[in-house]
Amino acid sequence: MTNRRMFVTMLAGAVFRRRSRVLGALLSSAVGAVTLFSLAAVCLAVPAQMSAQMRQFGANLIVVPLSVGAESSRITLADKQEVAQTVAAATGRQAEELPLAAYRYETVRINRSPYLLAGVDVEAVRGLNGHWSLEGAWPGEGEVLVGKDVAEAVDLGIGSTVTLDYLSDEGSDHSGHSGHSGHSGDGAGPEVTKADEAAAGQASCRVSGVVDTGGEEDDIVYAPTAQVEGLTGTSDVGYDIIEISVDVSSTSMDAVVEAVDGVSQGVRGEPVSRITSGDARIVTMLNTLFWVVSVVVLGLTLVGVSTTMTMVVSQRRKEIGLRKALGASGRSIAAEFYSEVALLGALGGVVGAGLGYALAVVVCLAVFDTAIAFSWPLALACVLLSALVAVAASYSPVRRASRIDPALVLREE
């Protein structure tokens, strides 16, 4: 029998002859592996899932034009395309897949009071603002979507006809509309003066729906871009604001903003703090929880495995003494114990990875209503970590076993 075969035989015999002790070490490693694998799986899946859910509450990045001198500029179509490509590249997505909506603001008169009219790509705004509470339908040709405050101020409902009088640049102000900055109060602005009555166009539109967001969006009237272009008699004049929903699970918002600021001297990026800060705060809390629980679990696993191995060494003290008397070295005895405990730790890691994945799936389904895929790299890391922790926990008992004096042990017999 070769030395290697004899080593394997002795290792298998040591495991199967002391099944109760072996089971204790295996369970200690498995419990730790279950906890660590499930926590790691959830913490890896949650940021991406949470980021996707947070993005349903609207944009977390706003791109606005920079003023040139005393005049307000607009974002050009070329800048819009470059911004989309830059953000997509920073987040690892295709520009066509990026949730992005551009707004062109104009001032219109309704019942002799000025209101903000936003020319939009209806489908883009609809996809970006899934949290909007909409009564009715999104606007089509010849239709507008009005904010709740506007509807209440002008007494509009679904199916009502509203006449929009476009105010020329003398009566309009495109600056400062960052983040849908609409009118405050009841939605109606001051009475229009004679100087404001230079209307460049007029249109009668049907109200297709009323939107209630609880924010400044309720002070705005929304219409398809083509309809606003027909009302104003101008096209391709640019945009006053671009809203983007950025996936920050793989990159930081600061990096995205810096990339946007480098696109052109005419635009700058502004993160929406109420969304980005909440996202970052929750991720930080999860990571902190993971590390705290991991340290506690690793400590308990070390104690459990060390206690079990101390009892195993105590039971095998006579056997160790006899083997050393027959010529076995302390190094060979230590190698056998380390191999035994590493095997048990690895088996515990395998069991723990399977049970930990099941626990992670249950948690994600219950909390986030979504399943997660099994991560083989995480499972391999769990098995290796369990084996390493088991070996580290057995260091002290194995060290004592390798130093047993065979003369003292045999004399006790």
JSON list of N, CA, C and O in Angstrom, two decimals, residues 354-410:
[
{"chain": "A", "resi": 354, "resn": "GLY", "atom": "N", "xyz": [-26.04, 25.36, -1.02]},
{"chain": "A", "resi": 354, "resn": "GLY", "atom": "CA", "xyz": [-27.36, 24.95, -1.51]},
{"chain": "A", "resi": 354, "resn": "GLY", "atom": "C", "xyz": [-28.49, 25.50, -0.66]},
{"chain": "A", "resi": 354, "resn": "GLY", "atom": "O", "xyz": [-29.46, 26.08, -1.17]},
{"chain": "A", "resi": 355, "resn": "LEU", "atom": "N", "xyz": [-28.38, 25.33, 0.67]},
{"chain": "A", "resi": 355, "resn": "LEU", "atom": "CA", "xyz": [-29.43, 25.83, 1.56]},
{"chain": "A", "resi": 355, "resn": "LEU", "atom": "C", "xyz": [-29.45, 27.36, 1.57]},
{"chain": "A", "resi": 355, "resn": "LEU", "atom": "O", "xyz": [-30.51, 27.98, 1.67]},
{"chain": "A", "resi": 356, "resn": "GLY", "atom": "N", "xyz": [-28.27, 27.98, 1.48]},
{"chain": "A", "resi": 356, "resn": "GLY", "atom": "CA", "xyz": [-28.20, 29.44, 1.47]},
{"chain": "A", "resi": 356, "resn": "GLY", "atom": "C", "xyz": [-28.86, 30.03, 0.24]},
{"chain": "A", "resi": 356, "resn": "GLY", "atom": "O", "xyz": [-29.53, 31.07, 0.31]},
{"chain": "A", "resi": 357, "resn": "TYR", "atom": "N", "xyz": [-28.70, 29.37, -0.91]},
{"chain": "A", "resi": 357, "resn": "TYR", "atom": "CA", "xyz": [-29.38, 29.84, -2.12]},
{"chain": "A", "resi": 357, "resn": "TYR", "atom": "C", "xyz": [-30.89, 29.75, -1.98]},
{"chain": "A", "resi": 357, "resn": "TYR", "atom": "O", "xyz": [-31.62, 30.67, -2.37]},
{"chain": "A", "resi": 358, "resn": "ALA", "atom": "N", "xyz": [-31.36, 28.63, -1.42]},
{"chain": "A", "resi": 358, "resn": "ALA", "atom": "CA", "xyz": [-32.80, 28.49, -1.21]},
{"chain": "A", "resi": 358, "resn": "ALA", "atom": "C", "xyz": [-33.32, 29.59, -0.28]},
{"chain": "A", "resi": 358, "resn": "ALA", "atom": "O", "xyz": [-34.38, 30.18, -0.53]},
{"chain": "A", "resi": 359, "resn": "LEU", "atom": "N", "xyz": [-32.58, 29.89, 0.78]},
{"chain": "A", "resi": 359, "resn": "LEU", "atom": "CA", "xyz": [-32.98, 30.95, 1.70]},
{"chain": "A", "resi": 359, "resn": "LEU", "atom": "C", "xyz": [-32.97, 32.31, 1.02]},
{"chain": "A", "resi": 359, "resn": "LEU", "atom": "O", "xyz": [-33.88, 33.14, 1.21]},
{"chain": "A", "resi": 360, "resn": "ALA", "atom": "N", "xyz": [-31.95, 32.58, 0.18]},
{"chain": "A", "resi": 360, "resn": "ALA", "atom": "CA", "xyz": [-31.87, 33.85, -0.53]},
{"chain": "A", "resi": 360, "resn": "ALA", "atom": "C", "xyz": [-33.03, 34.02, -1.50]},
{"chain": "A", "resi": 360, "resn": "ALA", "atom": "O", "xyz": [-33.58, 35.12, -1.65]},
{"chain": "A", "resi": 361, "resn": "VAL", "atom": "N", "xyz": [-33.42, 32.93, -2.16]},
{"chain": "A", "resi": 361, "resn": "VAL", "atom": "CA", "xyz": [-34.56, 32.99, -3.08]},
{"chain": "A", "resi": 361, "resn": "VAL", "atom": "C", "xyz": [-35.85, 33.32, -2.33]},
{"chain": "A", "resi": 361, "resn": "VAL", "atom": "O", "xyz": [-36.65, 34.15, -2.78]},
{"chain": "A", "resi": 362, "resn": "VAL", "atom": "N", "xyz": [-36.03, 32.69, -1.18]},
{"chain": "A", "resi": 362, "resn": "VAL", "atom": "CA", "xyz": [-37.23, 32.97, -0.38]},
{"chain": "A", "resi": 362, "resn": "VAL", "atom": "C", "xyz": [-37.27, 34.43, 0.05]},
{"chain": "A", "resi": 362, "resn": "VAL", "atom": "O", "xyz": [-38.31, 35.10, -0.03]},
{"chain": "A", "resi": 363, "resn": "VAL", "atom": "N", "xyz": [-36.12, 34.96, 0.51]},
{"chain": "A", "resi": 363, "resn": "VAL", "atom": "CA", "xyz": [-36.07, 36.35, 0.96]},
{"chain": "A", "resi": 363, "resn": "VAL", "atom": "C", "xyz": [-36.36, 37.31, -0.20]},
{"chain": "A", "resi": 363, "resn": "VAL", "atom": "O", "xyz": [-37.15, 38.25, -0.06]},
{"chain": "A", "resi": 364, "resn": "CYS", "atom": "N", "xyz": [-35.75, 37.07, -1.34]},
{"chain": "A", "resi": 364, "resn": "CYS", "atom": "CA", "xyz": [-35.94, 37.97, -2.49]},
{"chain": "A", "resi": 364, "resn": "CYS", "atom": "C", "xyz": [-37.37, 37.90, -3.02]},
{"chain": "A", "resi": 364, "resn": "CYS", "atom": "O", "xyz": [-37.94, 38.92, -3.43]},
{"chain": "A", "resi": 365, "resn": "LEU", "atom": "N", "xyz": [-37.97, 36.71, -3.01]},
{"chain": "A", "resi": 365, "resn": "LEU", "atom": "CA", "xyz": [-39.36, 36.60, -3.46]},
{"chain": "A", "resi": 365, "resn": "LEU", "atom": "C", "xyz": [-40.30, 37.31, -2.49]},
{"chain": "A", "resi": 365, "resn": "LEU", "atom": "O", "xyz": [-41.26, 37.97, -2.90]},
{"chain": "A", "resi": 366, "resn": "ALA", "atom": "N", "xyz": [-40.02, 37.18, -1.20]},
{"chain": "A", "resi": 366, "resn": "ALA", "atom": "CA", "xyz": [-40.92, 37.78, -0.20]},
{"chain": "A", "resi": 366, "resn": "ALA", "atom": "C", "xyz": [-40.78, 39.30, -0.14]},
{"chain": "A", "resi": 366, "resn": "ALA", "atom": "O", "xyz": [-41.77, 40.01, 0.03]},
{"chain": "A", "resi": 367, "resn": "VAL", "atom": "N", "xyz": [-39.55, 39.80, -0.31]},
{"chain": "A", "resi": 367, "resn": "VAL", "atom": "CA", "xyz": [-39.32, 41.24, -0.14]},
{"chain": "A", "resi": 367, "resn": "VAL", "atom": "C", "xyz": [-39.40, 41.99, -1.47]},
{"chain": "A", "resi": 367, "resn": "VAL", "atom": "O", "xyz": [-40.03, 43.04, -1.56]},
{"chain": "A", "resi": 368, "resn": "PHE", "atom": "N", "xyz": [-38.75, 41.44, -2.52]},
{"chain": "A", "resi": 368, "resn": "PHE", "atom": "CA", "xyz": [-38.65, 42.16, -3.79]},
{"chain": "A", "resi": 368, "resn": "PHE", "atom": "C", "xyz": [-39.48, 41.53, -4.91]},
{"chain": "A", "resi": 368, "resn": "PHE", "atom": "O", "xyz": [-39.46, 42.02, -6.03]},
{"chain": "A", "resi": 369, "resn": "ASP", "atom": "N", "xyz": [-40.17, 40.43, -4.60]},
{"chain": "A", "resi": 369, "resn": "ASP", "atom": "CA", "xyz": [-41.03, 39.77, -5.58]},
{"chain": "A", "resi": 369, "resn": "ASP", "atom": "C", "xyz": [-40.26, 39.39, -6.84]},
{"chain": "A", "resi": 369, "resn": "ASP", "atom": "O", "xyz": [-40.74, 39.58, -7.96]},
{"chain": "A", "resi": 370, "resn": "THR", "atom": "N", "xyz": [-39.06, 38.91, -6.68]},
{"chain": "A", "resi": 370, "resn": "THR", "atom": "CA", "xyz": [-38.25, 38.49, -7.81]},
{"chain": "A", "resi": 370, "resn": "THR", "atom": "C", "xyz": [-37.30, 37.38, -7.37]},
{"chain": "A", "resi": 370, "resn": "THR", "atom": "O", "xyz": [-36.90, 37.32, -6.22]},
{"chain": "A", "resi": 371, "resn": "ALA", "atom": "N", "xyz": [-36.98, 36.50, -8.31]},
{"chain": "A", "resi": 371, "resn": "ALA", "atom": "CA", "xyz": [-36.05, 35.41, -8.01]},
{"chain": "A", "resi": 371, "resn": "ALA", "atom": "C", "xyz": [-34.64, 35.82, -8.42]},
{"chain": "A", "resi": 371, "resn": "ALA", "atom": "O", "xyz": [-34.45, 36.74, -9.21]},
{"chain": "A", "resi": 372, "resn": "ILE", "atom": "N", "xyz": [-33.65, 35.13, -7.87]},
{"chain": "A", "resi": 372, "resn": "ILE", "atom": "CA", "xyz": [-32.26, 35.41, -8.22]},
{"chain": "A", "resi": 372, "resn": "ILE", "atom": "C", "xyz": [-31.63, 34.13, -8.78]},
{"chain": "A", "resi": 372, "resn": "ILE", "atom": "O", "xyz": [-32.03, 33.03, -8.42]},
{"chain": "A", "resi": 373, "resn": "ALA", "atom": "N", "xyz": [-30.66, 34.31, -9.64]},
{"chain": "A", "resi": 373, "resn": "ALA", "atom": "CA", "xyz": [-29.98, 33.17, -10.25]},
{"chain": "A", "resi": 373, "resn": "ALA", "atom": "C", "xyz": [-28.90, 32.64, -9.32]},
{"chain": "A", "resi": 373, "resn": "ALA", "atom": "O", "xyz": [-28.35, 33.39, -8.50]},
{"chain": "A", "resi": 374, "resn": "PHE", "atom": "N", "xyz": [-28.62, 31.35, -9.45]},
{"chain": "A", "resi": 374, "resn": "PHE", "atom": "CA", "xyz": [-27.56, 30.75, -8.65]},
{"chain": "A", "resi": 374, "resn": "PHE", "atom": "C", "xyz": [-26.22, 31.23, -9.14]},
{"chain": "A", "resi": 374, "resn": "PHE", "atom": "O", "xyz": [-25.95, 31.22, -10.35]},
{"chain": "A", "resi": 375, "resn": "SER", "atom": "N", "xyz": [-25.36, 31.64, -8.23]},
{"chain": "A", "resi": 375, "resn": "SER", "atom": "CA", "xyz": [-24.03, 32.14, -8.58]},
{"chain": "A", "resi": 375, "resn": "SER", "atom": "C", "xyz": [-22.98, 31.09, -8.29]},
{"chain": "A", "resi": 375, "resn": "SER", "atom": "O", "xyz": [-22.69, 30.81, -7.12]},
{"chain": "A", "resi": 376, "resn": "TRP", "atom": "N", "xyz": [-22.43, 30.51, -9.33]},
{"chain": "A", "resi": 376, "resn": "TRP", "atom": "CA", "xyz": [-21.38, 29.50, -9.14]},
{"chain": "A", "resi": 376, "resn": "TRP", "atom": "C", "xyz": [-20.11, 30.09, -8.55]},
{"chain": "A", "resi": 376, "resn": "TRP", "atom": "O", "xyz": [-19.49, 29.47, -7.68]},
{"chain": "A", "resi": 377, "resn": "PRO", "atom": "N", "xyz": [-19.67, 31.28, -8.98]},
{"chain": "A", "resi": 377, "resn": "PRO", "atom": "CA", "xyz": [-18.48, 31.86, -8.33]},
{"chain": "A", "resi": 377, "resn": "PRO", "atom": "C", "xyz": [-18.69, 32.10, -6.84]},
{"chain": "A", "resi": 377, "resn": "PRO", "atom": "O", "xyz": [-17.78, 31.86, -6.03]},
{"chain": "A", "resi": 378, "resn": "LEU", "atom": "N", "xyz": [-19.90, 32.54, -6.46]},
{"chain": "A", "resi": 378, "resn": "LEU", "atom": "CA", "xyz": [-20.18, 32.75, -5.04]},
{"chain": "A", "resi": 378, "resn": "LEU", "atom": "C", "xyz": [-20.20, 31.43, -4.30]},
{"chain": "A", "resi": 378, "resn": "LEU", "atom": "O", "xyz": [-19.72, 31.33, -3.15]},
{"chain": "A", "resi": 379, "resn": "ALA", "atom": "N", "xyz": [-20.73, 30.39, -4.92]},
{"chain": "A", "resi": 379, "resn": "ALA", "atom": "CA", "xyz": [-20.76, 29.06, -4.29]},
{"chain": "A", "resi": 379, "resn": "ALA", "atom": "C", "xyz": [-19.34, 28.54, -4.08]},
{"chain": "A", "resi": 379, "resn": "ALA", "atom": "O", "xyz": [-19.02, 27.98, -3.02]},
{"chain": "A", "resi": 380, "resn": "LEU", "atom": "N", "xyz": [-18.48, 28.71, -5.10]},
{"chain": "A", "resi": 380, "resn": "LEU", "atom": "CA", "xyz": [-17.10, 28.26, -4.97]},
{"chain": "A", "resi": 380, "resn": "LEU", "atom": "C", "xyz": [-16.38, 29.03, -3.86]},
{"chain": "A", "resi": 380, "resn": "LEU", "atom": "O", "xyz": [-15.64, 28.44, -3.05]},
{"chain": "A", "resi": 381, "resn": "ALA", "atom": "N", "xyz": [-16.62, 30.35, -3.81]},
{"chain": "A", "resi": 381, "resn": "ALA", "atom": "CA", "xyz": [-16.01, 31.15, -2.75]},
{"chain": "A", "resi": 381, "resn": "ALA", "atom": "C", "xyz": [-16.51, 30.71, -1.38]},
{"chain": "A", "resi": 381, "resn": "ALA", "atom": "O", "xyz": [-15.75, 30.67, -0.40]},
{"chain": "A", "resi": 382, "resn": "CYS", "atom": "N", "xyz": [-17.79, 30.33, -1.30]},
{"chain": "A", "resi": 382, "resn": "CYS", "atom": "CA", "xyz": [-18.36, 29.87, -0.03]},
{"chain": "A", "resi": 382, "resn": "CYS", "atom": "C", "xyz": [-17.70, 28.57, 0.44]},
{"chain": "A", "resi": 382, "resn": "CYS", "atom": "O", "xyz": [-17.37, 28.41, 1.62]},
{"chain": "A", "resi": 383, "resn": "VAL", "atom": "N", "xyz": [-17.49, 27.64, -0.51]},
{"chain": "A", "resi": 383, "resn": "VAL", "atom": "CA", "xyz": [-16.86, 26.35, -0.17]},
{"chain": "A", "resi": 383, "resn": "VAL", "atom": "C", "xyz": [-15.42, 26.57, 0.29]},
{"chain": "A", "resi": 383, "resn": "VAL", "atom": "O", "xyz": [-14.98, 26.01, 1.31]},
{"chain": "A", "resi": 384, "resn": "LEU", "atom": "N", "xyz": [-14.68, 27.38, -0.46]},
{"chain": "A", "resi": 384, "resn": "LEU", "atom": "CA", "xyz": [-13.28, 27.64, -0.10]},
{"chain": "A", "resi": 384, "resn": "LEU", "atom": "C", "xyz": [-13.18, 28.36, 1.24]},
{"chain": "A", "resi": 384, "resn": "LEU", "atom": "O", "xyz": [-12.31, 28.03, 2.07]},
{"chain": "A", "resi": 385, "resn": "LEU", "atom": "N", "xyz": [-14.05, 29.34, 1.47]},
{"chain": "A", "resi": 385, "resn": "LEU", "atom": "CA", "xyz": [-14.02, 30.07, 2.74]},
{"chain": "A", "resi": 385, "resn": "LEU", "atom": "C", "xyz": [-14.36, 29.16, 3.90]},
{"chain": "A", "resi": 385, "resn": "LEU", "atom": "O", "xyz": [-13.73, 29.24, 4.97]},
{"chain": "A", "resi": 386, "resn": "SER", "atom": "N", "xyz": [-15.33, 28.27, 3.71]},
{"chain": "A", "resi": 386, "resn": "SER", "atom": "CA", "xyz": [-15.69, 27.33, 4.78]},
{"chain": "A", "resi": 386, "resn": "SER", "atom": "C", "xyz": [-14.51, 26.42, 5.12]},
{"chain": "A", "resi": 386, "resn": "SER", "atom": "O", "xyz": [-14.23, 26.15, 6.30]},
{"chain": "A", "resi": 387, "resn": "ALA", "atom": "N", "xyz": [-13.80, 25.94, 4.10]},
{"chain": "A", "resi": 387, "resn": "ALA", "atom": "CA", "xyz": [-12.64, 25.08, 4.34]},
{"chain": "A", "resi": 387, "resn": "ALA", "atom": "C", "xyz": [-11.53, 25.85, 5.06]},
{"chain": "A", "resi": 387, "resn": "ALA", "atom": "O", "xyz": [-10.92, 25.34, 6.01]},
{"chain": "A", "resi": 388, "resn": "LEU", "atom": "N", "xyz": [-11.28, 27.08, 4.63]},
{"chain": "A", "resi": 388, "resn": "LEU", "atom": "CA", "xyz": [-10.23, 27.89, 5.27]},
{"chain": "A", "resi": 388, "resn": "LEU", "atom": "C", "xyz": [-10.57, 28.21, 6.72]},
{"chain": "A", "resi": 388, "resn": "LEU", "atom": "O", "xyz": [-9.71, 28.16, 7.60]},
{"chain": "A", "resi": 389, "resn": "VAL", "atom": "N", "xyz": [-11.84, 28.56, 6.98]},
{"chain": "A", "resi": 389, "resn": "VAL", "atom": "CA", "xyz": [-12.26, 28.86, 8.35]},
{"chain": "A", "resi": 389, "resn": "VAL", "atom": "C", "xyz": [-12.13, 27.64, 9.24]},
{"chain": "A", "resi": 389, "resn": "VAL", "atom": "O", "xyz": [-11.68, 27.72, 10.39]},
{"chain": "A", "resi": 390, "resn": "ALA", "atom": "N", "xyz": [-12.49, 26.47, 8.70]},
{"chain": "A", "resi": 390, "resn": "ALA", "atom": "CA", "xyz": [-12.38, 25.23, 9.48]},
{"chain": "A", "resi": 390, "resn": "ALA", "atom": "C", "xyz": [-10.92, 24.93, 9.81]},
{"chain": "A", "resi": 390, "resn": "ALA", "atom": "O", "xyz": [-10.59, 24.53, 10.93]},
{"chain": "A", "resi": 391, "resn": "VAL", "atom": "N", "xyz": [-10.04, 25.12, 8.83]},
{"chain": "A", "resi": 391, "resn": "VAL", "atom": "CA", "xyz": [-8.61, 24.88, 9.07]},
{"chain": "A", "resi": 391, "resn": "VAL", "atom": "C", "xyz": [-8.07, 25.86, 10.11]},
{"chain": "A", "resi": 391, "resn": "VAL", "atom": "O", "xyz": [-7.32, 25.49, 11.02]},
{"chain": "A", "resi": 392, "resn": "ALA", "atom": "N", "xyz": [-8.45, 27.13, 9.97]},
{"chain": "A", "resi": 392, "resn": "ALA", "atom": "CA", "xyz": [-7.99, 28.13, 10.93]},
{"chain": "A", "resi": 392, "resn": "ALA", "atom": "C", "xyz": [-8.50, 27.83, 12.34]},
{"chain": "A", "resi": 392, "resn": "ALA", "atom": "O", "xyz": [-7.78, 27.99, 13.33]},
{"chain": "A", "resi": 393, "resn": "ALA", "atom": "N", "xyz": [-9.75, 27.36, 12.43]},
{"chain": "A", "resi": 393, "resn": "ALA", "atom": "CA", "xyz": [-10.32, 27.06, 13.75]},
{"chain": "A", "resi": 393, "resn": "ALA", "atom": "C", "xyz": [-9.65, 25.86, 14.41]},
{"chain": "A", "resi": 393, "resn": "ALA", "atom": "O", "xyz": [-9.62, 25.75, 15.64]},
{"chain": "A", "resi": 394, "resn": "SER", "atom": "N", "xyz": [-9.11, 24.96, 13.61]},
{"chain": "A", "resi": 394, "resn": "SER", "atom": "CA", "xyz": [-8.50, 23.75, 14.17]},
{"chain": "A", "resi": 394, "resn": "SER", "atom": "C", "xyz": [-7.00, 23.91, 14.44]},
{"chain": "A", "resi": 394, "resn": "SER", "atom": "O", "xyz": [-6.35, 22.94, 14.84]},
{"chain": "A", "resi": 395, "resn": "TYR", "atom": "N", "xyz": [-6.46, 25.09, 14.21]},
{"chain": "A", "resi": 395, "resn": "TYR", "atom": "CA", "xyz": [-5.02, 25.29, 14.35]},
{"chain": "A", "resi": 395, "resn": "TYR", "atom": "C", "xyz": [-4.53, 24.94, 15.75]},
{"chain": "A", "resi": 395, "resn": "TYR", "atom": "O", "xyz": [-3.58, 24.17, 15.93]},
{"chain": "A", "resi": 396, "resn": "SER", "atom": "N", "xyz": [-5.18, 25.49, 16.76]},
{"chain": "A", "resi": 396, "resn": "SER", "atom": "CA", "xyz": [-4.73, 25.27, 18.12]},
{"chain": "A", "resi": 396, "resn": "SER", "atom": "C", "xyz": [-4.85, 23.80, 18.55]},
{"chain": "A", "resi": 396, "resn": "SER", "atom": "O", "xyz": [-3.89, 23.22, 19.08]},
{"chain": "A", "resi": 397, "resn": "PRO", "atom": "N", "xyz": [-6.01, 23.13, 18.34]},
{"chain": "A", "resi": 397, "resn": "PRO", "atom": "CA", "xyz": [-6.10, 21.70, 18.71]},
{"chain": "A", "resi": 397, "resn": "PRO", "atom": "C", "xyz": [-5.10, 20.83, 17.95]},
{"chain": "A", "resi": 397, "resn": "PRO", "atom": "O", "xyz": [-4.50, 19.91, 18.54]},
{"chain": "A", "resi": 398, "resn": "VAL", "atom": "N", "xyz": [-4.93, 21.09, 16.66]},
{"chain": "A", "resi": 398, "resn": "VAL", "atom": "CA", "xyz": [-4.01, 20.27, 15.86]},
{"chain": "A", "resi": 398, "resn": "VAL", "atom": "C", "xyz": [-2.57, 20.52, 16.31]},
{"chain": "A", "resi": 398, "resn": "VAL", "atom": "O", "xyz": [-1.75, 19.59, 16.35]},
{"chain": "A", "resi": 399, "resn": "ARG", "atom": "N", "xyz": [-2.26, 21.70, 16.67]},
{"chain": "A", "resi": 399, "resn": "ARG", "atom": "CA", "xyz": [-0.90, 22.02, 17.14]},
{"chain": "A", "resi": 399, "resn": "ARG", "atom": "C", "xyz": [-0.60, 21.22, 18.41]},
{"chain": "A", "resi": 399, "resn": "ARG", "atom": "O", "xyz": [0.51, 20.70, 18.59]},
{"chain": "A", "resi": 400, "resn": "ARG", "atom": "N", "xyz": [-1.58, 21.17, 19.30]},
{"chain": "A", "resi": 400, "resn": "ARG", "atom": "CA", "xyz": [-1.38, 20.37, 20.53]},
{"chain": "A", "resi": 400, "resn": "ARG", "atom": "C", "xyz": [-1.25, 18.89, 20.21]},
{"chain": "A", "resi": 400, "resn": "ARG", "atom": "O", "xyz": [-0.47, 18.17, 20.84]},
{"chain": "A", "resi": 401, "resn": "ALA", "atom": "N", "xyz": [-2.03, 18.41, 19.22]},
{"chain": "A", "resi": 401, "resn": "ALA", "atom": "CA", "xyz": [-1.97, 16.99, 18.84]},
{"chain": "A", "resi": 401, "resn": "ALA", "atom": "C", "xyz": [-0.60, 16.63, 18.29]},
{"chain": "A", "resi": 401, "resn": "ALA", "atom": "O", "xyz": [-0.05, 15.55, 18.57]},
{"chain": "A", "resi": 402, "resn": "SER", "atom": "N", "xyz": [-0.01, 17.53, 17.48]},
{"chain": "A", "resi": 402, "resn": "SER", "atom": "CA", "xyz": [1.29, 17.23, 16.89]},
{"chain": "A", "resi": 402, "resn": "SER", "atom": "C", "xyz": [2.42, 17.25, 17.91]},
{"chain": "A", "resi": 402, "resn": "SER", "atom": "O", "xyz": [3.51, 16.76, 17.64]},
{"chain": "A", "resi": 403, "resn": "ARG", "atom": "N", "xyz": [2.17, 17.82, 19.10]},
{"chain": "A", "resi": 403, "resn": "ARG", "atom": "CA", "xyz": [3.20, 17.93, 20.12]},
{"chain": "A", "resi": 403, "resn": "ARG", "atom": "C", "xyz": [3.02, 16.92, 21.26]},
{"chain": "A", "resi": 403, "resn": "ARG", "atom": "O", "xyz": [3.69, 17.01, 22.30]},
{"chain": "A", "resi": 404, "resn": "ILE", "atom": "N", "xyz": [2.10, 16.01, 21.10]},
{"chain": "A", "resi": 404, "resn": "ILE", "atom": "CA", "xyz": [1.88, 15.00, 22.15]},
{"chain": "A", "resi": 404, "resn": "ILE", "atom": "C", "xyz": [3.13, 14.14, 22.32]},
{"chain": "A", "resi": 404, "resn": "ILE", "atom": "O", "xyz": [3.72, 13.67, 21.33]},
{"chain": "A", "resi": 405, "resn": "ASP", "atom": "N", "xyz": [3.50, 13.94, 23.58]},
{"chain": "A", "resi": 405, "resn": "ASP", "atom": "CA", "xyz": [4.68, 13.11, 23.90]},
{"chain": "A", "resi": 405, "resn": "ASP", "atom": "C", "xyz": [4.23, 11.65, 24.00]},
{"chain": "A", "resi": 405, "resn": "ASP", "atom": "O", "xyz": [3.44, 11.29, 24.88]},
{"chain": "A", "resi": 406, "resn": "PRO", "atom": "N", "xyz": [4.68, 10.79, 23.08]},
{"chain": "A", "resi": 406, "resn": "PRO", "atom": "CA", "xyz": [4.21, 9.40, 23.10]},
{"chain": "A", "resi": 406, "resn": "PRO", "atom": "C", "xyz": [4.58, 8.67, 24.38]},
{"chain": "A", "resi": 406, "resn": "PRO", "atom": "O", "xyz": [3.85, 7.78, 24.82]},
{"chain": "A", "resi": 407, "resn": "ALA", "atom": "N", "xyz": [5.73, 9.02, 25.02]},
{"chain": "A", "resi": 407, "resn": "ALA", "atom": "CA", "xyz": [6.14, 8.33, 26.24]},
{"chain": "A", "resi": 407, "resn": "ALA", "atom": "C", "xyz": [5.13, 8.55, 27.35]},
{"chain": "A", "resi": 407, "resn": "ALA", "atom": "O", "xyz": [4.77, 7.62, 28.09]},
{"chain": "A", "resi": 408, "resn": "LEU", "atom": "N", "xyz": [4.63, 9.80, 27.46]},
{"chain": "A", "resi": 408, "resn": "LEU", "atom": "CA", "xyz": [3.65, 10.10, 28.51]},
{"chain": "A", "resi": 408, "resn": "LEU", "atom": "C", "xyz": [2.34, 9.39, 28.25]},
{"chain": "A", "resi": 408, "resn": "LEU", "atom": "O", "xyz": [1.71, 8.85, 29.18]},
{"chain": "A", "resi": 409, "resn": "VAL", "atom": "N", "xyz": [1.94, 9.34, 27.00]},
{"chain": "A", "resi": 409, "resn": "VAL", "atom": "CA", "xyz": [0.65, 8.70, 26.66]},
{"chain": "A", "resi": 409, "resn": "VAL", "atom": "C", "xyz": [0.74, 7.18, 26.91]},
{"chain": "A", "resi": 409, "resn": "VAL", "atom": "O", "xyz": [-0.15, 6.59, 27.50]},
{"chain": "A", "resi": 410, "resn": "LEU", "atom": "N", "xyz": [1.80, 6.56, 26.47]},
{"chain": "A", "resi": 410, "resn": "LEU", "atom": "CA", "xyz": [1.92, 5.11, 26.61]},
{"chain": "A", "resi": 410, "resn": "LEU", "atom": "C", "xyz": [2.14, 4.72, 28.08]},
{"chain": "A", "resi": 410, "resn": "LEU", "atom": "O", "xyz": [1.71, 3.64, 28.51]}
]
